[in-house]
Each structure stands twice: as structure tokens, then as C-alpha cells.
């Protein structure tokens, strides 16, 4: 079998996919507005179920970022140790990053989809909710890979789902669904990241 490492060196897109790593500590150096716009454009370019593009990107810097950190630390105390520790770790990543992109689903597909498919409300809600999550996940991954391609580090913080209601209210998206909080910046240290499983373990041919 061909070495996958070699295949992911074939072109710049594949190299960015290979090089993307979760980075949790950042340098103080700011991100250029133009680079941030590029990342958001890349995220917005993702495929979406029924082309509803039901993602929302909320940008936090400086004071707003600090407010988010305070909120997380305050709520972390309500959880037992492993969860509270992960929430506090997430808050440290947020503090160290110059910019945070939060992603929420608008619920637009859920509300339009049921009518579109003429299916009952419960089935429709479940079906279209999954579609919204998948669409936004594609947008998040686009953003992470685009960031890598520009030498910008990032991490997808999902643990904040634990306090999603508070986060959505803070983001001004109370009707939405929490997807991700992504601190972005320049990496404070080289991070080779965990190894990925070999394809033999995750692929089967029928
Ligand atoms: C849905 C999702 C949620 C995640 N949540 C967190 C998180 O809350 N905190 C964190 O430090 N990393 C989080 N990560 C990053 C993973 O820990 C990371 O992707 C994994 O360890 C593999 O490392 P890599 O991204 O460097 O390949 C999350 C990743 C995904 C896809």
C-alpha cells in the first residue's frame, strides 16, 4: 500500500489537511483582519443540507473574549472535576488567543425543512437538526484547514456544549444551537499532535 504520508504531501490542500493540529496555547500576536475574513469565507463556502447555510459565526476579541472566559470559569464550578477541569482548560485557550470564532446553528433548516419534506414535526426536527449539525461541522473544518494553510493555529472547543444555554445567550443566539468555539492565533509551541489510526483500522471494503 502507498504511504498515506506521501499521499498527503501531493498538493497544498492535502498538506494543510495533514498539518492541521489542535493548538491550545497561542502567542500574543494578533490575526490580520484580512486573514480572519479569509477564514470566515472558507467556512462559509462549506456544503450545507438543502443549501440552507444555517451557520452563524460570532467573532469575539478583547473585552468580549474576557467576558466569555469569566462566564466559563463561573459555570465550571457547577461541574465535577473532569468536566470542570476541561472547561477551565478551554477558558485558558480562549484567554491566550487573540481571536475567537464561535459557531452556532440558526435553526433555519429545522423550521423550513419539516414543511419542505412534509414529514411529521418530531421526525422532521430530529432529521433536520442532524443536517444542521453536519453542515456546521463542515464549515468548522473548512475554517480549521484554511487557518492551517495560512499558518494560523486553532482548536475546536466542544466541551462548552456543557454550558450551551449560557453560551448561546451570551453570543446573542438564544434560539440557535451551540456548535463550536474556536480560538485562533499563532501557536505558542510546535505540536505534532496525536497519531491518527491506520486506515486498516477504520476502512473496510465490501
Ligand atoms: C467535536 C470536537 C470537539 C472537541 N472539543 C475539544 C475541547 O473541548 N477541548 C479541546 O482541547 N479539544 C477539543 N477537540 C480537539 C480534539 O481533542 C482533537 O481534535 C483530537 O485530540 C485530535 O488531535 P488533532 O486535532 O491535533 O488531530 C475537539 C474536537 C472535535 C472534533
PDB file of N, CA and C in Angstrom, residues 61-138:
ATOM      1  N   UNK A  61     -13.326  39.336  20.524  1.00  0.00           N
ATOM      2  CA  UNK A  61     -11.960  39.796  20.789  1.00  0.00           C
ATOM      3  C   UNK A  61     -11.965  40.543  22.113  1.00  0.00           C
ATOM      4  N   UNK A  62     -10.815  40.778  22.633  1.00  0.00           N
ATOM      5  CA  UNK A  62     -10.592  41.623  23.821  1.00  0.00           C
ATOM      6  C   UNK A  62     -11.665  41.459  24.911  1.00  0.00           C
ATOM      7  N   UNK A  63     -12.427  42.568  25.165  1.00  0.00           N
ATOM      8  CA  UNK A  63     -13.374  42.568  26.291  1.00  0.00           C
ATOM      9  C   UNK A  63     -14.385  41.437  26.213  1.00  0.00           C
ATOM     10  N   UNK A  64     -14.941  41.227  25.013  1.00  0.00           N
ATOM     11  CA  UNK A  64     -15.980  40.192  24.852  1.00  0.00           C
ATOM     12  C   UNK A  64     -15.398  38.813  25.126  1.00  0.00           C
ATOM     13  N   UNK A  65     -14.157  38.633  24.691  1.00  0.00           N
ATOM     14  CA  UNK A  65     -13.456  37.366  24.915  1.00  0.00           C
ATOM     15  C   UNK A  65     -13.270  37.153  26.431  1.00  0.00           C
ATOM     16  N   UNK A  66     -12.873  38.213  27.123  1.00  0.00           N
ATOM     17  CA  UNK A  66     -12.703  38.113  28.582  1.00  0.00           C
ATOM     18  C   UNK A  66     -14.021  37.794  29.278  1.00  0.00           C
ATOM     19  N   UNK A  67     -15.094  38.400  28.778  1.00  0.00           N
ATOM     20  CA  UNK A  67     -16.412  38.125  29.369  1.00  0.00           C
ATOM     21  C   UNK A  67     -16.772  36.651  29.203  1.00  0.00           C
ATOM     22  N   UNK A  68     -16.434  36.101  28.018  1.00  0.00           N
ATOM     23  CA  UNK A  68     -16.721  34.683  27.780  1.00  0.00           C
ATOM     24  C   UNK A  68     -15.921  33.813  28.754  1.00  0.00           C
ATOM     25  N   UNK A  69     -14.659  34.170  28.956  1.00  0.00           N
ATOM     26  CA  UNK A  69     -13.798  33.427  29.885  1.00  0.00           C
ATOM     27  C   UNK A  69     -14.396  33.468  31.290  1.00  0.00           C
ATOM     28  N   UNK A  70     -14.836  34.643  31.723  1.00  0.00           N
ATOM     29  CA  UNK A  70     -15.434  34.770  33.063  1.00  0.00           C
ATOM     30  C   UNK A  70     -16.669  33.882  33.195  1.00  0.00           C
ATOM     31  N   UNK A  71     -17.482  33.886  32.128  1.00  0.00           N
ATOM     32  CA  UNK A  71     -18.700  33.067  32.141  1.00  0.00           C
ATOM     33  C   UNK A  71     -18.335  31.589  32.291  1.00  0.00           C
ATOM     34  N   UNK A  72     -17.345  31.136  31.514  1.00  0.00           N
ATOM     35  CA  UNK A  72     -16.958  29.718  31.561  1.00  0.00           C
ATOM     36  C   UNK A  72     -16.432  29.351  32.947  1.00  0.00           C
ATOM     37  N   UNK A  73     -15.578  30.209  33.507  1.00  0.00           N
ATOM     38  CA  UNK A  73     -14.991  29.902  34.823  1.00  0.00           C
ATOM     39  C   UNK A  73     -16.071  29.869  35.905  1.00  0.00           C
ATOM     40  N   UNK A  74     -17.017  30.786  35.786  1.00  0.00           N
ATOM     41  CA  UNK A  74     -18.114  30.826  36.764  1.00  0.00           C
ATOM     42  C   UNK A  74     -18.934  29.531  36.705  1.00  0.00           C
ATOM     43  N   UNK A  75     -19.258  29.103  35.475  1.00  0.00           N
ATOM     44  CA  UNK A  75     -20.111  27.909  35.319  1.00  0.00           C
ATOM     45  C   UNK A  75     -19.350  26.612  35.574  1.00  0.00           C
ATOM     46  N   UNK A  76     -18.027  26.640  35.384  1.00  0.00           N
ATOM     47  CA  UNK A  76     -17.221  25.419  35.547  1.00  0.00           C
ATOM     48  C   UNK A  76     -17.385  24.855  36.958  1.00  0.00           C
ATOM     49  N   UNK A  77     -17.547  25.753  37.932  1.00  0.00           N
ATOM     50  CA  UNK A  77     -17.692  25.345  39.329  1.00  0.00           C
ATOM     51  C   UNK A  77     -18.909  24.475  39.584  1.00  0.00           C
ATOM     52  N   UNK A  78     -19.876  24.479  38.648  1.00  0.00           N
ATOM     53  CA  UNK A  78     -21.089  23.670  38.837  1.00  0.00           C
ATOM     54  C   UNK A  78     -20.889  22.212  38.432  1.00  0.00           C
ATOM     55  N   UNK A  79     -19.719  21.897  37.900  1.00  0.00           N
ATOM     56  CA  UNK A  79     -19.493  20.541  37.379  1.00  0.00           C
ATOM     57  C   UNK A  79     -18.448  19.801  38.210  1.00  0.00           C
ATOM     58  N   UNK A  80     -18.535  18.462  38.240  1.00  0.00           N
ATOM     59  CA  UNK A  80     -17.494  17.689  38.935  1.00  0.00           C
ATOM     60  C   UNK A  80     -16.156  17.787  38.216  1.00  0.00           C
ATOM     61  N   UNK A  81     -15.117  17.294  38.868  1.00  0.00           N
ATOM     62  CA  UNK A  81     -13.741  17.537  38.463  1.00  0.00           C
ATOM     63  C   UNK A  81     -13.390  17.363  36.963  1.00  0.00           C
ATOM     64  N   UNK A  82     -13.587  16.210  36.361  1.00  0.00           N
ATOM     65  CA  UNK A  82     -13.066  16.123  34.989  1.00  0.00           C
ATOM     66  C   UNK A  82     -13.686  17.190  34.078  1.00  0.00           C
ATOM     67  N   UNK A  83     -14.998  17.369  34.202  1.00  0.00           N
ATOM     68  CA  UNK A  83     -15.681  18.333  33.333  1.00  0.00           C
ATOM     69  C   UNK A  83     -15.254  19.764  33.660  1.00  0.00           C
ATOM     70  N   UNK A  84     -15.171  20.090  34.956  1.00  0.00           N
ATOM     71  CA  UNK A  84     -14.793  21.466  35.318  1.00  0.00           C
ATOM     72  C   UNK A  84     -13.367  21.760  34.878  1.00  0.00           C
ATOM     73  N   UNK A  85     -12.492  20.744  34.977  1.00  0.00           N
ATOM     74  CA  UNK A  85     -11.094  20.950  34.561  1.00  0.00           C
ATOM     75  C   UNK A  85     -11.023  21.209  33.057  1.00  0.00           C
ATOM     76  N   UNK A  86     -11.819  20.469  32.298  1.00  0.00           N
ATOM     77  CA  UNK A  86     -11.808  20.668  30.832  1.00  0.00           C
ATOM     78  C   UNK A  86     -12.358  22.036  30.450  1.00  0.00           C
ATOM     79  N   UNK A  87     -13.387  22.464  31.191  1.00  0.00           N
ATOM     80  CA  UNK A  87     -13.932  23.807  30.929  1.00  0.00           C
ATOM     81  C   UNK A  87     -12.882  24.873  31.226  1.00  0.00           C
ATOM     82  N   UNK A  88     -12.136  24.687  32.318  1.00  0.00           N
ATOM     83  CA  UNK A  88     -11.101  25.681  32.673  1.00  0.00           C
ATOM     84  C   UNK A  88      -9.957  25.661  31.660  1.00  0.00           C
ATOM     85  N   UNK A  89      -9.620  24.461  31.171  1.00  0.00           N
ATOM     86  CA  UNK A  89      -8.582  24.378  30.131  1.00  0.00           C
ATOM     87  C   UNK A  89      -9.022  25.141  28.880  1.00  0.00           C
ATOM     88  N   UNK A  90     -10.309  24.943  28.539  1.00  0.00           N
ATOM     89  CA  UNK A  90     -10.855  25.646  27.367  1.00  0.00           C
ATOM     90  C   UNK A  90     -10.759  27.156  27.578  1.00  0.00           C
ATOM     91  N   UNK A  91     -11.054  27.597  28.798  1.00  0.00           N
ATOM     92  CA  UNK A  91     -11.020  29.048  29.052  1.00  0.00           C
ATOM     93  C   UNK A  91      -9.593  29.579  28.917  1.00  0.00           C
ATOM     94  N   UNK A  92      -8.592  28.747  29.276  1.00  0.00           N
ATOM     95  CA  UNK A  92      -7.199  29.195  29.130  1.00  0.00           C
ATOM     96  C   UNK A  92      -6.819  29.350  27.672  1.00  0.00           C
ATOM     97  N   UNK A  93      -7.287  28.448  26.835  1.00  0.00           N
ATOM     98  CA  UNK A  93      -7.023  28.575  25.391  1.00  0.00           C
ATOM     99  C   UNK A  93      -7.648  29.872  24.865  1.00  0.00           C
ATOM    100  N   UNK A  94      -8.855  30.137  25.335  1.00  0.00           N
ATOM    101  CA  UNK A  94      -9.561  31.344  24.876  1.00  0.00           C
ATOM    102  C   UNK A  94      -8.810  32.600  25.317  1.00  0.00           C
ATOM    103  N   UNK A  95      -8.326  32.603  26.571  1.00  0.00           N
ATOM    104  CA  UNK A  95      -7.596  33.781  27.058  1.00  0.00           C
ATOM    105  C   UNK A  95      -6.373  34.037  26.187  1.00  0.00           C
ATOM    106  N   UNK A  96      -5.657  32.961  25.844  1.00  0.00           N
ATOM    107  CA  UNK A  96      -4.371  33.165  25.167  1.00  0.00           C
ATOM    108  C   UNK A  96      -4.524  33.521  23.685  1.00  0.00           C
ATOM    109  N   UNK A  97      -5.685  33.243  23.098  1.00  0.00           N
ATOM    110  CA  UNK A  97      -5.860  33.504  21.657  1.00  0.00           C
ATOM    111  C   UNK A  97      -6.299  34.948  21.407  1.00  0.00           C
ATOM    112  N   UNK A  98      -5.803  35.580  20.339  1.00  0.00           N
ATOM    113  CA  UNK A  98      -6.234  36.952  20.062  1.00  0.00           C
ATOM    114  C   UNK A  98      -7.686  37.042  19.569  1.00  0.00           C
ATOM    115  N   UNK A  99      -8.142  35.979  18.921  1.00  0.00           N
ATOM    116  CA  UNK A  99      -9.495  35.995  18.343  1.00  0.00           C
ATOM    117  C   UNK A  99     -10.186  34.663  18.615  1.00  0.00           C
ATOM    118  N   UNK A 100     -11.491  34.743  18.846  1.00  0.00           N
ATOM    119  CA  UNK A 100     -12.299  33.531  19.000  1.00  0.00           C
ATOM    120  C   UNK A 100     -13.454  33.597  18.008  1.00  0.00           C
ATOM    121  N   UNK A 101     -13.653  32.490  17.295  1.00  0.00           N
ATOM    122  CA  UNK A 101     -14.826  32.391  16.415  1.00  0.00           C
ATOM    123  C   UNK A 101     -15.775  31.379  17.044  1.00  0.00           C
ATOM    124  N   UNK A 102     -16.964  31.831  17.391  1.00  0.00           N
ATOM    125  CA  UNK A 102     -17.982  30.914  17.903  1.00  0.00           C
ATOM    126  C   UNK A 102     -18.914  30.559  16.744  1.00  0.00           C
ATOM    127  N   UNK A 103     -19.375  29.324  16.732  1.00  0.00           N
ATOM    128  CA  UNK A 103     -20.259  28.885  15.643  1.00  0.00           C
ATOM    129  C   UNK A 103     -21.555  28.359  16.253  1.00  0.00           C
ATOM    130  N   UNK A 104     -22.660  28.842  15.712  1.00  0.00           N
ATOM    131  CA  UNK A 104     -23.979  28.381  16.164  1.00  0.00           C
ATOM    132  C   UNK A 104     -24.830  28.043  14.947  1.00  0.00           C
ATOM    133  N   UNK A 105     -25.740  27.112  15.126  1.00  0.00           N
ATOM    134  CA  UNK A 105     -26.727  26.841  14.075  1.00  0.00           C
ATOM    135  C   UNK A 105     -27.910  27.776  14.277  1.00  0.00           C
ATOM    136  N   UNK A 106     -28.473  28.240  13.167  1.00  0.00           N
ATOM    137  CA  UNK A 106     -29.580  29.187  13.296  1.00  0.00           C
ATOM    138  C   UNK A 106     -30.919  28.504  13.549  1.00  0.00           C
ATOM    139  N   UNK A 107     -31.031  27.218  13.199  1.00  0.00           N
ATOM    140  CA  UNK A 107     -32.323  26.528  13.317  1.00  0.00           C
ATOM    141  C   UNK A 107     -33.194  26.737  12.081  1.00  0.00           C
ATOM    142  N   UNK A 108     -32.677  27.491  11.116  1.00  0.00           N
ATOM    143  CA  UNK A 108     -33.410  27.818   9.881  1.00  0.00           C
ATOM    144  C   UNK A 108     -33.832  26.577   9.103  1.00  0.00           C
ATOM    145  N   UNK A 109     -32.903  25.624   9.003  1.00  0.00           N
ATOM    146  CA  UNK A 109     -33.210  24.397   8.253  1.00  0.00           C
ATOM    147  C   UNK A 109     -34.273  23.588   8.980  1.00  0.00           C
ATOM    148  N   UNK A 110     -34.186  23.573  10.312  1.00  0.00           N
ATOM    149  CA  UNK A 110     -35.168  22.808  11.093  1.00  0.00           C
ATOM    150  C   UNK A 110     -36.566  23.376  10.845  1.00  0.00           C
ATOM    151  N   UNK A 111     -36.664  24.717  10.882  1.00  0.00           N
ATOM    152  CA  UNK A 111     -38.001  25.305  10.735  1.00  0.00           C
ATOM    153  C   UNK A 111     -38.531  25.189   9.296  1.00  0.00           C
ATOM    154  N   UNK A 112     -37.660  25.287   8.311  1.00  0.00           N
ATOM    155  CA  UNK A 112     -38.145  25.197   6.918  1.00  0.00           C
ATOM    156  C   UNK A 112     -38.298  23.752   6.451  1.00  0.00           C
ATOM    157  N   UNK A 113     -37.420  22.882   7.010  1.00  0.00           N
ATOM    158  CA  UNK A 113     -37.316  21.517   6.492  1.00  0.00           C
ATOM    159  C   UNK A 113     -38.578  20.702   6.642  1.00  0.00           C
ATOM    160  N   UNK A 114     -39.225  20.808   7.802  1.00  0.00           N
ATOM    161  CA  UNK A 114     -40.400  19.987   8.064  1.00  0.00           C
ATOM    162  C   UNK A 114     -41.463  20.242   6.994  1.00  0.00           C
ATOM    163  N   UNK A 115     -41.625  21.497   6.658  1.00  0.00           N
ATOM    164  CA  UNK A 115     -42.592  21.871   5.632  1.00  0.00           C
ATOM    165  C   UNK A 115     -42.150  21.346   4.268  1.00  0.00           C
ATOM    166  N   UNK A 116     -40.866  21.504   4.012  1.00  0.00           N
ATOM    167  CA  UNK A 116     -40.268  21.098   2.738  1.00  0.00           C
ATOM    168  C   UNK A 116     -40.471  19.617   2.472  1.00  0.00           C
ATOM    169  N   UNK A 117     -40.305  18.796   3.513  1.00  0.00           N
ATOM    170  CA  UNK A 117     -40.349  17.339   3.349  1.00  0.00           C
ATOM    171  C   UNK A 117     -41.723  16.749   3.636  1.00  0.00           C
ATOM    172  N   UNK A 118     -42.618  17.582   4.150  1.00  0.00           N
ATOM    173  CA  UNK A 118     -43.974  17.119   4.504  1.00  0.00           C
ATOM    174  C   UNK A 118     -43.937  15.905   5.434  1.00  0.00           C
ATOM    175  N   UNK A 119     -43.023  15.940   6.415  1.00  0.00           N
ATOM    176  CA  UNK A 119     -42.965  14.853   7.396  1.00  0.00           C
ATOM    177  C   UNK A 119     -43.388  15.391   8.755  1.00  0.00           C
ATOM    178  N   UNK A 120     -43.723  14.459   9.681  1.00  0.00           N
ATOM    179  CA  UNK A 120     -44.238  14.946  10.962  1.00  0.00           C
ATOM    180  C   UNK A 120     -43.156  15.722  11.724  1.00  0.00           C
ATOM    181  N   UNK A 121     -43.606  16.572  12.617  1.00  0.00           N
ATOM    182  CA  UNK A 121     -42.727  17.550  13.276  1.00  0.00           C
ATOM    183  C   UNK A 121     -41.560  16.908  14.016  1.00  0.00           C
ATOM    184  N   UNK A 122     -41.854  15.806  14.754  1.00  0.00           N
ATOM    185  CA  UNK A 122     -40.791  15.165  15.544  1.00  0.00           C
ATOM    186  C   UNK A 122     -39.711  14.564  14.663  1.00  0.00           C
ATOM    187  N   UNK A 123     -40.143  13.795  13.651  1.00  0.00           N
ATOM    188  CA  UNK A 123     -39.179  13.188  12.728  1.00  0.00           C
ATOM    189  C   UNK A 123     -38.403  14.295  12.038  1.00  0.00           C
ATOM    190  N   UNK A 124     -39.128  15.328  11.627  1.00  0.00           N
ATOM    191  CA  UNK A 124     -38.508  16.440  10.906  1.00  0.00           C
ATOM    192  C   UNK A 124     -37.479  17.153  11.756  1.00  0.00           C
ATOM    193  N   UNK A 125     -37.815  17.379  13.020  1.00  0.00           N
ATOM    194  CA  UNK A 125     -36.899  18.108  13.902  1.00  0.00           C
ATOM    195  C   UNK A 125     -35.589  17.338  14.056  1.00  0.00           C
ATOM    196  N   UNK A 126     -35.716  16.049  14.315  1.00  0.00           N
ATOM    197  CA  UNK A 126     -34.530  15.205  14.514  1.00  0.00           C
ATOM    198  C   UNK A 126     -33.684  15.170  13.235  1.00  0.00           C
ATOM    199  N   UNK A 127     -34.350  14.924  12.120  1.00  0.00           N
ATOM    200  CA  UNK A 127     -33.661  14.806  10.826  1.00  0.00           C
ATOM    201  C   UNK A 127     -32.917  16.098  10.486  1.00  0.00           C
ATOM    202  N   UNK A 128     -33.621  17.212  10.559  1.00  0.00           N
ATOM    203  CA  UNK A 128     -33.004  18.478  10.113  1.00  0.00           C
ATOM    204  C   UNK A 128     -32.000  19.031  11.136  1.00  0.00           C
ATOM    205  N   UNK A 129     -32.199  18.645  12.389  1.00  0.00           N
ATOM    206  CA  UNK A 129     -31.193  19.048  13.399  1.00  0.00           C
ATOM    207  C   UNK A 129     -29.861  18.379  13.077  1.00  0.00           C
ATOM    208  N   UNK A 130     -29.920  17.096  12.762  1.00  0.00           N
ATOM    209  CA  UNK A 130     -28.685  16.386  12.390  1.00  0.00           C
ATOM    210  C   UNK A 130     -28.061  17.045  11.163  1.00  0.00           C
ATOM    211  N   UNK A 131     -28.892  17.384  10.192  1.00  0.00           N
ATOM    212  CA  UNK A 131     -28.381  18.019   8.962  1.00  0.00           C
ATOM    213  C   UNK A 131     -27.703  19.364   9.273  1.00  0.00           C
ATOM    214  N   UNK A 132     -28.305  20.116  10.211  1.00  0.00           N
ATOM    215  CA  UNK A 132     -27.698  21.415  10.573  1.00  0.00           C
ATOM    216  C   UNK A 132     -26.351  21.206  11.254  1.00  0.00           C
ATOM    217  N   UNK A 133     -26.292  20.231  12.140  1.00  0.00           N
ATOM    218  CA  UNK A 133     -25.028  19.968  12.840  1.00  0.00           C
ATOM    219  C   UNK A 133     -23.959  19.553  11.835  1.00  0.00           C
ATOM    220  N   UNK A 134     -24.338  18.666  10.910  1.00  0.00           N
ATOM    221  CA  UNK A 134     -23.360  18.197   9.924  1.00  0.00           C
ATOM    222  C   UNK A 134     -22.884  19.340   9.035  1.00  0.00           C
ATOM    223  N   UNK A 135     -23.801  20.206   8.652  1.00  0.00           N
ATOM    224  CA  UNK A 135     -23.430  21.330   7.785  1.00  0.00           C
ATOM    225  C   UNK A 135     -22.456  22.262   8.512  1.00  0.00           C
ATOM    226  N   UNK A 136     -22.770  22.582   9.764  1.00  0.00           N
ATOM    227  CA  UNK A 136     -21.890  23.486  10.513  1.00  0.00           C
ATOM    228  C   UNK A 136     -20.543  22.836  10.808  1.00  0.00           C
ATOM    229  N   UNK A 137     -20.562  21.513  11.019  1.00  0.00           N
ATOM    230  CA  UNK A 137     -19.287  20.820  11.259  1.00  0.00           C
ATOM    231  C   UNK A 137     -18.394  20.946  10.023  1.00  0.00           C
ATOM    232  N   UNK A 138     -19.012  20.882   8.842  1.00  0.00           N
ATOM    233  CA  UNK A 138     -18.229  21.053   7.606  1.00  0.00           C
ATOM    234  C   UNK A 138     -17.641  22.465   7.550  1.00  0.00           C
TER     235      UNK A 138
END
